[in-house]
Amino acid sequence: MPAHAQVVDNAPVRIGVVGPFTGPSADFGVPMLNGIKLAVAEINAVGGYLGRPLELVIKDDHANPDQGRKVSQELLNEKVVATIGFCNTGVALKSIDLFQNAKSPLVVPCTTGTAVTAKYPAADSYIFRVQGRDAIQAPFLVDDIVKRGWNRVAIFADKTSYGEGGQADVVAALAAKNLKPVYVARFELGVKDLTTELAAARHAGANVVFSYAVGPENAVIANSKKALGWKVPQVGPWTLSFPHFLEGAKEAAEGALTVQTFIAEPSNERRASFLSSYTREYHGKVAVPMAAANAYDATYLLMYSFFGVRDGNLSGKAIKESLEGKMKTYYGVVATYDKPFSKEDKDAVTPNMLVIGVVKNGAVTFAYPEDAKRNLFVQRKQQE
């Protein structure tokens, strides 16, 4: 190894982590963090990167965009080689220019807002994602509900960047089938009652409610619908698998459909091992399985990119090029990643990795038996 490339004293490799670990979004921020920690512990147990342990530098963004930007700058000042993070679309969008301008790779395991990986031209972008973006989640669910005959859609979206982007993706997915929503409601975070809006949606002839909200408001929709005695189905993105919804709506959540990359059932050895390790380490079931599983896989993919940097010089450019290149295949929990990224494509998750989940007895399981069977075999990314 050339002298200039040698690493002194096996110094730790510092990786930033940013997310909502306290406050209203902690119910999926904490499982994300736990998934990252679990992967790092396993990686360090077998020698880390060229004998150097991985060290996490963890910052709490409180789901607040200004706080997210502040702590993102702190991570860059502390010279992390790359960062894993963000759960909230609005927080991510306020901060990603810092990582892009610093040429410091950011791997996003939770945020699904389509704009996060669309903001910069793909070839130049340092923003990577290991999660199903809303531009694939929305059409996937629209396909399913239209097949079921639920084609008069009321959209209920919160007034966050997440809700705004999600509404646009649902409208686009409906338009592709020559459909329009029959009713659209936008509401503030913290709203406690949506019976008036739901009554208007019923009057408009809706036969399904598509909710795009990140917090307890999903449960407000379900509970308000129940209070009206209106028994149309509620469907939505992965946020319908969060405790805010499952515990906040209880029986009113039953039967809701949600898009998932990972359902917490030990359908193969890799998933069984992950779930048992998580349960053992964190003393209980995982609150939001998708957040933990996608973050765990994202951490391993970042680590695999390090192994593509042969001289030990983990510059942002070298990590970016390795992520975009031919990395060793990673047999993950969510999927098998064989060339997860390229210069033209910064999203590792493709529609074939998604399944429809259904809320049953307070937990999310497979809506279709054939998905449960398909889940025995880990999916690979569909190359465009």
mmCIF file of C-alpha atoms in Angstrom:
data_model
loop_
_atom_site.group_PDB
_atom_site.id
_atom_site.type_symbol
_atom_site.label_atom_id
_atom_site.label_comp_id
_atom_site.label_asym_id
_atom_site.label_seq_id
_atom_site.Cartn_x
_atom_site.Cartn_y
_atom_site.Cartn_z
ATOM 1 C CA MET A 1 0.000 0.000 0.000
ATOM 2 C CA PRO A 2 1.431 3.458 -0.857
ATOM 3 C CA ALA A 3 2.580 5.362 2.208
ATOM 4 C CA HIS A 4 0.118 8.221 1.628
ATOM 5 C CA ALA A 5 -2.819 5.800 1.715
ATOM 6 C CA GLN A 6 -2.010 4.159 5.020
ATOM 7 C CA VAL A 7 -4.443 4.680 7.862
ATOM 8 C CA VAL A 8 -2.917 5.741 11.162
ATOM 9 C CA ASP A 9 -3.610 3.754 14.358
ATOM 10 C CA ASN A 10 -6.617 1.898 12.937
ATOM 11 C CA ALA A 11 -8.683 5.043 13.556
ATOM 12 C CA PRO A 12 -12.446 4.434 13.626
ATOM 13 C CA VAL A 13 -14.474 5.089 10.494
ATOM 14 C CA ARG A 14 -16.969 7.759 11.546
ATOM 15 C CA ILE A 15 -20.456 7.488 10.054
ATOM 16 C CA GLY A 16 -23.122 10.094 10.702
ATOM 17 C CA VAL A 17 -26.668 9.165 11.668
ATOM 18 C CA VAL A 18 -29.488 11.707 11.658
ATOM 19 C CA GLY A 19 -33.159 11.139 12.414
ATOM 20 C CA PRO A 20 -36.029 11.836 14.840
ATOM 21 C CA PHE A 21 -35.062 9.946 17.998
ATOM 22 C CA THR A 22 -37.323 11.980 20.283
ATOM 23 C CA GLY A 23 -40.647 13.658 19.564
ATOM 24 C CA PRO A 24 -43.593 12.667 17.376
ATOM 25 C CA SER A 25 -41.641 10.763 14.697
ATOM 26 C CA ALA A 26 -39.493 8.766 17.124
ATOM 27 C CA ASP A 27 -41.755 5.741 16.626
ATOM 28 C CA PHE A 28 -39.989 5.100 13.322
ATOM 29 C CA GLY A 29 -36.783 7.063 13.988
ATOM 30 C CA VAL A 30 -35.769 4.791 16.860
ATOM 31 C CA PRO A 31 -36.272 1.516 14.917
ATOM 32 C CA MET A 32 -34.217 3.075 12.087
ATOM 33 C CA LEU A 33 -31.415 3.860 14.543
ATOM 34 C CA ASN A 34 -31.644 0.385 16.101
ATOM 35 C CA GLY A 35 -31.374 -1.254 12.672
ATOM 36 C CA ILE A 36 -28.220 0.777 11.952
ATOM 37 C CA LYS A 37 -26.718 -0.059 15.358
ATOM 38 C CA LEU A 38 -27.456 -3.766 14.893
ATOM 39 C CA ALA A 39 -25.650 -3.845 11.553
ATOM 40 C CA VAL A 40 -22.668 -1.868 12.878
ATOM 41 C CA ALA A 41 -22.302 -4.213 15.860
ATOM 42 C CA GLU A 42 -22.216 -7.213 13.500
ATOM 43 C CA ILE A 43 -19.744 -5.516 11.149
ATOM 44 C CA ASN A 44 -17.420 -4.516 14.000
ATOM 45 C CA ALA A 45 -17.569 -8.043 15.449
ATOM 46 C CA VAL A 46 -15.877 -9.332 12.279
ATOM 47 C CA GLY A 47 -13.232 -6.636 11.989
ATOM 48 C CA GLY A 48 -14.964 -3.520 10.678
ATOM 49 C CA TYR A 49 -13.337 -1.947 7.617
ATOM 50 C CA LEU A 50 -9.748 -3.142 7.122
ATOM 51 C CA GLY A 51 -9.437 -3.580 10.873
ATOM 52 C CA ARG A 52 -10.955 -0.176 11.616
ATOM 53 C CA PRO A 53 -14.157 -0.192 13.703
ATOM 54 C CA LEU A 54 -17.184 1.748 12.510
ATOM 55 C CA GLU A 55 -18.188 4.544 14.894
ATOM 56 C CA LEU A 56 -21.603 6.179 14.752
ATOM 57 C CA VAL A 57 -21.975 9.931 15.297
ATOM 58 C CA ILE A 58 -25.674 10.262 16.136
ATOM 59 C CA LYS A 59 -27.723 13.467 15.860
ATOM 60 C CA ASP A 60 -31.413 13.932 16.734
ATOM 61 C CA ASP A 61 -33.362 16.129 14.285
ATOM 62 C CA HIS A 62 -36.612 16.024 16.350
ATOM 63 C CA ALA A 63 -38.495 15.816 12.983
ATOM 64 C CA ASN A 64 -37.839 19.577 12.712
ATOM 65 C CA PRO A 65 -36.420 20.854 9.386
ATOM 66 C CA ASP A 66 -34.329 23.655 10.951
ATOM 67 C CA GLN A 67 -32.922 21.323 13.591
ATOM 68 C CA GLY A 68 -32.208 18.753 10.879
ATOM 69 C CA ARG A 69 -30.192 21.281 8.900
ATOM 70 C CA LYS A 70 -28.278 22.376 12.023
ATOM 71 C CA VAL A 71 -27.250 18.842 13.020
ATOM 72 C CA SER A 72 -26.468 17.879 9.413
ATOM 73 C CA GLN A 73 -23.932 20.721 9.306
ATOM 74 C CA GLU A 74 -22.537 19.485 12.633
ATOM 75 C CA LEU A 75 -22.008 16.018 11.165
ATOM 76 C CA LEU A 76 -20.151 17.458 8.181
ATOM 77 C CA ASN A 77 -18.033 19.617 10.497
ATOM 78 C CA GLU A 78 -17.175 16.473 12.459
ATOM 79 C CA LYS A 79 -15.774 14.899 9.275
ATOM 80 C CA VAL A 80 -17.961 11.819 8.977
ATOM 81 C CA VAL A 81 -17.135 9.825 5.823
ATOM 82 C CA ALA A 82 -20.846 9.360 5.000
ATOM 83 C CA THR A 83 -24.228 9.711 6.686
ATOM 84 C CA ILE A 84 -27.258 7.442 7.052
ATOM 85 C CA GLY A 85 -30.490 9.159 7.813
ATOM 86 C CA PHE A 86 -33.733 11.053 7.628
ATOM 87 C CA CYS A 87 -37.247 9.858 8.306
ATOM 88 C CA ASN A 88 -39.235 12.979 7.423
ATOM 89 C CA THR A 89 -39.359 14.274 3.859
ATOM 90 C CA GLY A 90 -39.502 17.946 4.852
ATOM 91 C CA VAL A 91 -36.477 17.550 7.136
ATOM 92 C CA ALA A 92 -34.500 15.756 4.441
ATOM 93 C CA LEU A 93 -35.337 18.332 1.765
ATOM 94 C CA LYS A 94 -34.158 21.176 4.058
ATOM 95 C CA SER A 95 -30.765 19.488 4.555
ATOM 96 C CA ILE A 96 -29.716 17.487 1.508
ATOM 97 C CA ASP A 97 -28.019 20.415 -0.222
ATOM 98 C CA LEU A 98 -25.446 20.430 2.606
ATOM 99 C CA PHE A 99 -24.418 16.838 1.826
ATOM 100 C CA GLN A 100 -24.540 17.435 -1.915
ATOM 101 C CA ASN A 101 -22.395 20.585 -1.752
ATOM 102 C CA ALA A 102 -19.897 18.890 0.579
ATOM 103 C CA LYS A 103 -19.734 15.863 -1.759
ATOM 104 C CA SER A 104 -20.470 13.705 1.279
ATOM 105 C CA PRO A 105 -22.642 10.613 0.563
ATOM 106 C CA LEU A 106 -26.033 10.414 2.252
ATOM 107 C CA VAL A 107 -27.856 7.063 2.353
ATOM 108 C CA VAL A 108 -31.569 7.465 3.147
ATOM 109 C CA PRO A 109 -33.269 4.391 4.691
ATOM 110 C CA CYS A 110 -36.685 5.827 5.653
ATOM 111 C CA THR A 111 -37.780 9.001 3.881
ATOM 112 C CA THR A 112 -40.019 8.092 0.945
ATOM 113 C CA GLY A 113 -40.715 11.547 -0.561
ATOM 114 C CA THR A 114 -40.031 11.257 -4.281
ATOM 115 C CA ALA A 115 -38.250 14.629 -4.395
ATOM 116 C CA VAL A 116 -35.425 13.471 -2.105
ATOM 117 C CA THR A 117 -33.611 11.545 -4.839
ATOM 118 C CA ALA A 118 -34.966 13.687 -7.674
ATOM 119 C CA LYS A 119 -33.564 17.042 -6.548
ATOM 120 C CA TYR A 120 -30.174 16.644 -8.246
ATOM 121 C CA PRO A 121 -29.223 15.158 -11.629
ATOM 122 C CA ALA A 122 -28.634 11.468 -10.915
ATOM 123 C CA ALA A 123 -25.081 11.358 -12.272
ATOM 124 C CA ASP A 124 -23.989 14.182 -9.936
ATOM 125 C CA SER A 125 -26.069 13.205 -6.905
ATOM 126 C CA TYR A 126 -24.556 12.121 -3.585
ATOM 127 C CA ILE A 127 -28.043 11.245 -2.275
ATOM 128 C CA PHE A 128 -28.839 7.487 -2.294
ATOM 129 C CA ARG A 129 -31.946 5.741 -0.948
ATOM 130 C CA VAL A 130 -32.752 2.245 0.327
ATOM 131 C CA GLN A 131 -36.530 2.625 0.631
ATOM 132 C CA GLY A 132 -39.544 2.535 -1.673
ATOM 133 C CA ARG A 133 -40.099 6.116 -2.846
ATOM 134 C CA ASP A 134 -43.650 7.419 -3.051
ATOM 135 C CA ALA A 135 -43.485 7.481 -6.861
ATOM 136 C CA ILE A 136 -43.530 3.649 -6.729
ATOM 137 C CA GLN A 137 -45.570 3.174 -3.520
ATOM 138 C CA ALA A 138 -48.537 5.253 -4.773
ATOM 139 C CA PRO A 139 -48.980 3.500 -8.175
ATOM 140 C CA PHE A 140 -48.446 0.092 -6.538
ATOM 141 C CA LEU A 141 -51.354 0.724 -4.168
ATOM 142 C CA VAL A 142 -53.512 2.422 -6.820
ATOM 143 C CA ASP A 143 -53.083 -0.669 -9.027
ATOM 144 C CA ASP A 144 -54.292 -2.852 -6.179
ATOM 145 C CA ILE A 145 -57.331 -0.799 -5.170
ATOM 146 C CA VAL A 146 -58.516 -0.359 -8.771
ATOM 147 C CA LYS A 147 -58.306 -4.144 -9.260
ATOM 148 C CA ARG A 148 -60.543 -4.457 -6.190
ATOM 149 C CA GLY A 149 -63.067 -2.077 -7.771
ATOM 150 C CA TRP A 150 -62.280 0.824 -5.434
ATOM 151 C CA ASN A 151 -61.976 3.519 -8.064
ATOM 152 C CA ARG A 152 -63.659 6.521 -6.456
ATOM 153 C CA VAL A 153 -60.772 7.743 -4.362
ATOM 154 C CA ALA A 154 -60.819 10.387 -1.625
ATOM 155 C CA ILE A 155 -57.312 11.617 -0.779
ATOM 156 C CA PHE A 156 -56.596 12.821 2.760
ATOM 157 C CA ALA A 157 -53.100 14.334 2.964
ATOM 158 C CA ASP A 158 -51.413 16.296 5.734
ATOM 159 C CA LYS A 159 -49.893 19.720 5.014
ATOM 160 C CA THR A 160 -46.278 18.560 5.192
ATOM 161 C CA SER A 161 -43.866 18.087 2.291
ATOM 162 C CA TYR A 162 -44.577 14.375 2.690
ATOM 163 C CA GLY A 163 -48.338 14.820 2.355
ATOM 164 C CA GLU A 164 -47.968 17.234 -0.545
ATOM 165 C CA GLY A 165 -45.625 14.965 -2.496
ATOM 166 C CA GLY A 166 -47.708 11.885 -1.694
ATOM 167 C CA GLN A 167 -50.903 13.555 -2.892
ATOM 168 C CA ALA A 168 -49.190 14.474 -6.178
ATOM 169 C CA ASP A 169 -47.972 10.884 -6.634
ATOM 170 C CA VAL A 170 -51.468 9.441 -5.980
ATOM 171 C CA VAL A 171 -53.067 11.929 -8.398
ATOM 172 C CA ALA A 172 -50.475 10.992 -11.054
ATOM 173 C CA ALA A 173 -51.052 7.261 -10.466
ATOM 174 C CA LEU A 174 -54.828 7.730 -10.808
ATOM 175 C CA ALA A 175 -54.381 9.843 -13.954
ATOM 176 C CA ALA A 176 -52.411 6.994 -15.529
ATOM 177 C CA LYS A 177 -55.654 4.984 -15.226
ATOM 178 C CA ASN A 178 -57.812 7.873 -16.495
ATOM 179 C CA LEU A 179 -59.143 8.491 -12.993
ATOM 180 C CA LYS A 180 -59.315 11.579 -10.790
ATOM 181 C CA PRO A 181 -59.858 11.773 -7.035
ATOM 182 C CA VAL A 182 -63.490 12.481 -6.211
ATOM 183 C CA TYR A 183 -62.458 14.488 -3.132
ATOM 184 C CA VAL A 184 -59.219 15.873 -1.665
ATOM 185 C CA ALA A 185 -58.719 17.036 1.936
ATOM 186 C CA ARG A 186 -55.567 18.722 3.252
ATOM 187 C CA PHE A 187 -55.174 19.167 7.002
ATOM 188 C CA GLU A 188 -52.709 20.472 9.573
ATOM 189 C CA LEU A 189 -50.625 18.265 11.834
ATOM 190 C CA GLY A 190 -52.336 17.840 15.187
ATOM 191 C CA VAL A 191 -55.891 17.835 13.831
ATOM 192 C CA LYS A 192 -58.174 15.888 16.201
ATOM 193 C CA ASP A 193 -61.358 15.466 14.142
ATOM 194 C CA LEU A 194 -61.937 14.997 10.419
ATOM 195 C CA THR A 195 -65.613 13.974 10.445
ATOM 196 C CA THR A 196 -66.697 17.045 8.445
ATOM 197 C CA GLU A 197 -64.175 16.323 5.664
ATOM 198 C CA LEU A 198 -65.014 12.612 5.658
ATOM 199 C CA ALA A 199 -68.739 13.373 5.436
ATOM 200 C CA ALA A 200 -67.953 15.534 2.385
ATOM 201 C CA ALA A 201 -65.930 12.674 0.874
ATOM 202 C CA ARG A 202 -68.853 10.302 1.448
ATOM 203 C CA HIS A 203 -71.195 12.817 -0.167
ATOM 204 C CA ALA A 204 -68.832 12.956 -3.184
ATOM 205 C CA GLY A 205 -69.306 9.200 -3.614
ATOM 206 C CA ALA A 206 -65.888 7.989 -2.484
ATOM 207 C CA ASN A 207 -65.538 4.224 -2.040
ATOM 208 C CA VAL A 208 -61.992 4.275 -0.590
ATOM 209 C CA VAL A 209 -59.983 6.733 1.537
ATOM 210 C CA PHE A 210 -56.296 7.068 0.558
ATOM 211 C CA SER A 211 -54.487 8.708 3.478
ATOM 212 C CA TYR A 212 -51.050 10.311 3.183
ATOM 213 C CA ALA A 213 -50.004 11.408 6.666
ATOM 214 C CA VAL A 214 -46.941 10.778 8.769
ATOM 215 C CA GLY A 215 -48.329 10.843 12.309
ATOM 216 C CA PRO A 216 -51.380 10.324 14.535
ATOM 217 C CA GLU A 217 -53.567 11.981 11.888
ATOM 218 C CA ASN A 218 -53.829 8.597 10.113
ATOM 219 C CA ALA A 219 -55.621 7.330 13.227
ATOM 220 C CA VAL A 220 -57.811 10.459 13.332
ATOM 221 C CA ILE A 221 -59.034 9.558 9.827
ATOM 222 C CA ALA A 222 -59.844 5.969 10.884
ATOM 223 C CA ASN A 223 -61.538 7.020 14.136
ATOM 224 C CA SER A 224 -63.533 9.819 12.464
ATOM 225 C CA LYS A 225 -64.660 7.382 9.752
ATOM 226 C CA LYS A 226 -65.797 4.959 12.442
ATOM 227 C CA ALA A 227 -67.636 7.758 14.288
ATOM 228 C CA LEU A 228 -69.560 8.463 11.083
ATOM 229 C CA GLY A 229 -70.376 4.765 10.676
ATOM 230 C CA TRP A 230 -68.835 4.947 7.202
ATOM 231 C CA LYS A 231 -67.375 1.541 6.410
ATOM 232 C CA VAL A 232 -65.249 2.238 3.323
ATOM 233 C CA PRO A 233 -61.648 0.936 3.342
ATOM 234 C CA GLN A 234 -58.664 3.070 4.337
ATOM 235 C CA VAL A 235 -55.452 2.571 2.370
ATOM 236 C CA GLY A 236 -52.093 4.294 2.411
ATOM 237 C CA PRO A 237 -48.313 4.144 2.244
ATOM 238 C CA TRP A 238 -46.069 2.531 4.816
ATOM 239 C CA THR A 239 -47.052 5.039 7.536
ATOM 240 C CA LEU A 240 -50.168 2.908 8.169
ATOM 241 C CA SER A 241 -47.785 0.378 9.771
ATOM 242 C CA PHE A 242 -46.710 2.878 12.468
ATOM 243 C CA PRO A 243 -47.802 2.605 16.132
ATOM 244 C CA HIS A 244 -49.494 6.025 15.806
ATOM 245 C CA PHE A 245 -52.008 4.330 13.504
ATOM 246 C CA LEU A 246 -52.145 0.757 14.806
ATOM 247 C CA GLU A 247 -52.457 1.757 18.472
ATOM 248 C CA GLY A 248 -54.212 5.085 17.916
ATOM 249 C CA ALA A 249 -57.016 3.606 15.803
ATOM 250 C CA LYS A 250 -57.133 0.076 17.286
ATOM 251 C CA GLU A 251 -60.193 -1.734 15.833
ATOM 252 C CA ALA A 252 -60.823 1.193 13.442
ATOM 253 C CA ALA A 253 -57.479 0.293 11.786
ATOM 254 C CA GLU A 254 -58.510 -3.292 11.055
ATOM 255 C CA GLY A 255 -58.461 -4.156 7.368
ATOM 256 C CA ALA A 256 -56.466 -1.089 6.290
ATOM 257 C CA LEU A 257 -54.092 -1.760 3.390
ATOM 258 C CA THR A 258 -50.523 -0.452 3.338
ATOM 259 C CA VAL A 259 -47.467 -0.731 1.078
ATOM 260 C CA GLN A 260 -44.529 -2.567 2.658
ATOM 261 C CA THR A 261 -40.982 -3.573 1.733
ATOM 262 C CA PHE A 262 -40.697 -5.801 4.804
ATOM 263 C CA ILE A 263 -43.269 -7.597 6.934
ATOM 264 C CA ALA A 264 -42.024 -8.902 10.263
ATOM 265 C CA GLU A 265 -42.516 -12.607 9.643
ATOM 266 C CA PRO A 266 -39.589 -15.064 9.689
ATOM 267 C CA SER A 267 -40.213 -16.183 6.112
ATOM 268 C CA ASN A 268 -36.593 -17.139 5.464
ATOM 269 C CA GLU A 269 -33.425 -17.671 7.459
ATOM 270 C CA ARG A 270 -32.061 -14.166 6.869
ATOM 271 C CA ARG A 271 -35.252 -12.496 8.091
ATOM 272 C CA ALA A 272 -35.640 -14.872 11.028
ATOM 273 C CA SER A 273 -32.063 -14.100 12.122
ATOM 274 C CA PHE A 274 -32.602 -10.346 11.838
ATOM 275 C CA LEU A 275 -35.868 -10.413 13.809
ATOM 276 C CA SER A 276 -34.457 -12.600 16.584
ATOM 277 C CA SER A 277 -31.297 -10.439 16.861
ATOM 278 C CA TYR A 278 -33.388 -7.260 17.014
ATOM 279 C CA THR A 279 -35.769 -8.685 19.615
ATOM 280 C CA ARG A 280 -32.870 -9.915 21.757
ATOM 281 C CA GLU A 281 -30.882 -6.666 21.528
ATOM 282 C CA TYR A 282 -33.768 -4.248 22.033
ATOM 283 C CA HIS A 283 -35.937 -6.355 24.375
ATOM 284 C CA GLY A 284 -39.117 -6.563 22.373
ATOM 285 C CA LYS A 285 -40.682 -6.570 18.961
ATOM 286 C CA VAL A 286 -39.696 -3.952 16.424
ATOM 287 C CA ALA A 287 -42.170 -1.036 16.440
ATOM 288 C CA VAL A 288 -41.859 -0.231 12.714
ATOM 289 C CA PRO A 289 -40.271 -3.265 11.016
ATOM 290 C CA MET A 290 -39.732 -1.503 7.654
ATOM 291 C CA ALA A 291 -37.721 1.309 9.263
ATOM 292 C CA ALA A 292 -35.423 -1.137 11.050
ATOM 293 C CA ALA A 293 -34.981 -3.556 8.139
ATOM 294 C CA ASN A 294 -34.325 -0.912 5.479
ATOM 295 C CA ALA A 295 -31.872 0.899 7.763
ATOM 296 C CA TYR A 296 -30.063 -2.365 8.522
ATOM 297 C CA ASP A 297 -29.696 -3.093 4.813
ATOM 298 C CA ALA A 298 -28.658 0.513 4.089
ATOM 299 C CA THR A 299 -25.843 0.217 6.634
ATOM 300 C CA TYR A 300 -24.529 -2.976 5.066
ATOM 301 C CA LEU A 301 -24.691 -1.460 1.574
ATOM 302 C CA LEU A 302 -22.638 1.520 2.765
ATOM 303 C CA MET A 303 -20.147 -0.905 4.319
ATOM 304 C CA TYR A 304 -19.946 -2.907 1.083
ATOM 305 C CA SER A 305 -19.164 0.325 -0.754
ATOM 306 C CA PHE A 306 -16.202 0.849 1.592
ATOM 307 C CA PHE A 307 -14.805 -2.512 0.520
ATOM 308 C CA GLY A 308 -14.787 -1.208 -3.046
ATOM 309 C CA VAL A 309 -12.345 1.511 -1.944
ATOM 310 C CA ARG A 310 -9.146 -0.530 -2.040
ATOM 311 C CA ASP A 311 -6.629 2.035 -0.741
ATOM 312 C CA GLY A 312 -8.504 2.860 2.467
ATOM 313 C CA ASN A 313 -9.004 6.494 1.454
ATOM 314 C CA LEU A 314 -12.731 6.897 2.101
ATOM 315 C CA SER A 315 -13.303 10.187 0.315
ATOM 316 C CA GLY A 316 -16.877 11.142 -0.567
ATOM 317 C CA LYS A 317 -16.100 10.773 -4.262
ATOM 318 C CA ALA A 318 -14.580 7.301 -3.773
ATOM 319 C CA ILE A 319 -17.601 6.095 -1.749
ATOM 320 C CA LYS A 320 -20.034 7.548 -4.308
ATOM 321 C CA GLU A 321 -18.248 5.822 -7.190
ATOM 322 C CA SER A 322 -18.160 2.542 -5.277
ATOM 323 C CA LEU A 323 -21.906 2.718 -4.479
ATOM 324 C CA GLU A 324 -22.571 3.335 -8.175
ATOM 325 C CA GLY A 325 -20.212 0.604 -9.334
ATOM 326 C CA LYS A 326 -20.179 -3.172 -9.178
ATOM 327 C CA MET A 327 -20.247 -3.865 -5.456
ATOM 328 C CA LYS A 328 -20.231 -7.367 -4.046
ATOM 329 C CA THR A 329 -23.785 -8.749 -3.935
ATOM 330 C CA TYR A 330 -25.372 -8.197 -0.523
ATOM 331 C CA TYR A 331 -27.954 -10.742 0.606
ATOM 332 C CA GLY A 332 -30.087 -8.413 2.689
ATOM 333 C CA VAL A 333 -33.181 -8.635 4.840
ATOM 334 C CA VAL A 334 -35.451 -6.640 2.529
ATOM 335 C CA ALA A 335 -33.898 -7.773 -0.756
ATOM 336 C CA THR A 336 -30.832 -9.171 -2.476
ATOM 337 C CA TYR A 337 -28.862 -6.182 -3.721
ATOM 338 C CA ASP A 338 -26.942 -6.868 -6.896
ATOM 339 C CA LYS A 339 -25.902 -3.475 -8.282
ATOM 340 C CA PRO A 340 -28.385 -1.489 -6.134
ATOM 341 C CA PHE A 341 -27.288 1.877 -7.539
ATOM 342 C CA SER A 342 -25.795 3.318 -10.689
ATOM 343 C CA LYS A 343 -24.834 6.756 -11.972
ATOM 344 C CA GLU A 344 -28.352 7.048 -13.404
ATOM 345 C CA ASP A 345 -30.310 5.506 -10.516
ATOM 346 C CA LYS A 346 -30.002 6.411 -6.837
ATOM 347 C CA ASP A 347 -32.965 4.324 -5.571
ATOM 348 C CA ALA A 348 -32.224 0.725 -4.540
ATOM 349 C CA VAL A 349 -35.856 -0.377 -4.148
ATOM 350 C CA THR A 350 -37.961 -1.308 -7.185
ATOM 351 C CA PRO A 351 -41.688 -2.195 -7.336
ATOM 352 C CA ASN A 352 -41.080 -5.963 -7.328
ATOM 353 C CA MET A 353 -39.755 -5.614 -3.746
ATOM 354 C CA LEU A 354 -43.082 -4.171 -2.525
ATOM 355 C CA VAL A 355 -46.001 -6.104 -1.064
ATOM 356 C CA ILE A 356 -49.470 -5.105 0.110
ATOM 357 C CA GLY A 357 -49.860 -5.461 3.856
ATOM 358 C CA VAL A 358 -53.145 -5.611 5.737
ATOM 359 C CA VAL A 359 -53.797 -4.613 9.346
ATOM 360 C CA LYS A 360 -55.001 -7.660 11.245
ATOM 361 C CA ASN A 361 -55.315 -7.884 15.021
ATOM 362 C CA GLY A 362 -53.232 -4.756 15.496
ATOM 363 C CA ALA A 363 -50.289 -5.823 13.329
ATOM 364 C CA VAL A 364 -49.416 -5.837 9.632
ATOM 365 C CA THR A 365 -49.423 -9.124 7.745
ATOM 366 C CA PHE A 366 -49.611 -10.141 4.080
ATOM 367 C CA ALA A 367 -52.821 -9.131 2.296
ATOM 368 C CA TYR A 368 -52.359 -11.913 -0.274
ATOM 369 C CA PRO A 369 -51.289 -15.538 0.343
ATOM 370 C CA GLU A 370 -49.235 -15.447 -2.858
ATOM 371 C CA ASP A 371 -47.162 -12.547 -1.445
ATOM 372 C CA ALA A 372 -46.455 -14.606 1.662
ATOM 373 C CA LYS A 373 -45.228 -17.420 -0.593
ATOM 374 C CA ARG A 374 -43.222 -15.027 -2.754
ATOM 375 C CA ASN A 375 -41.670 -13.612 0.410
ATOM 376 C CA LEU A 376 -39.948 -16.949 1.037
ATOM 377 C CA PHE A 377 -37.601 -15.891 -1.738
ATOM 378 C CA VAL A 378 -35.761 -12.594 -1.437
ATOM 379 C CA GLN A 379 -36.369 -10.272 -4.388
ATOM 380 C CA ARG A 380 -33.644 -8.716 -6.511
ATOM 381 C CA LYS A 381 -33.697 -5.235 -7.951
ATOM 382 C CA GLN A 382 -35.288 -4.920 -11.372
ATOM 383 C CA GLN A 383 -32.782 -3.236 -13.645
ATOM 384 C CA GLU A 384 -34.422 -0.567 -15.775
#
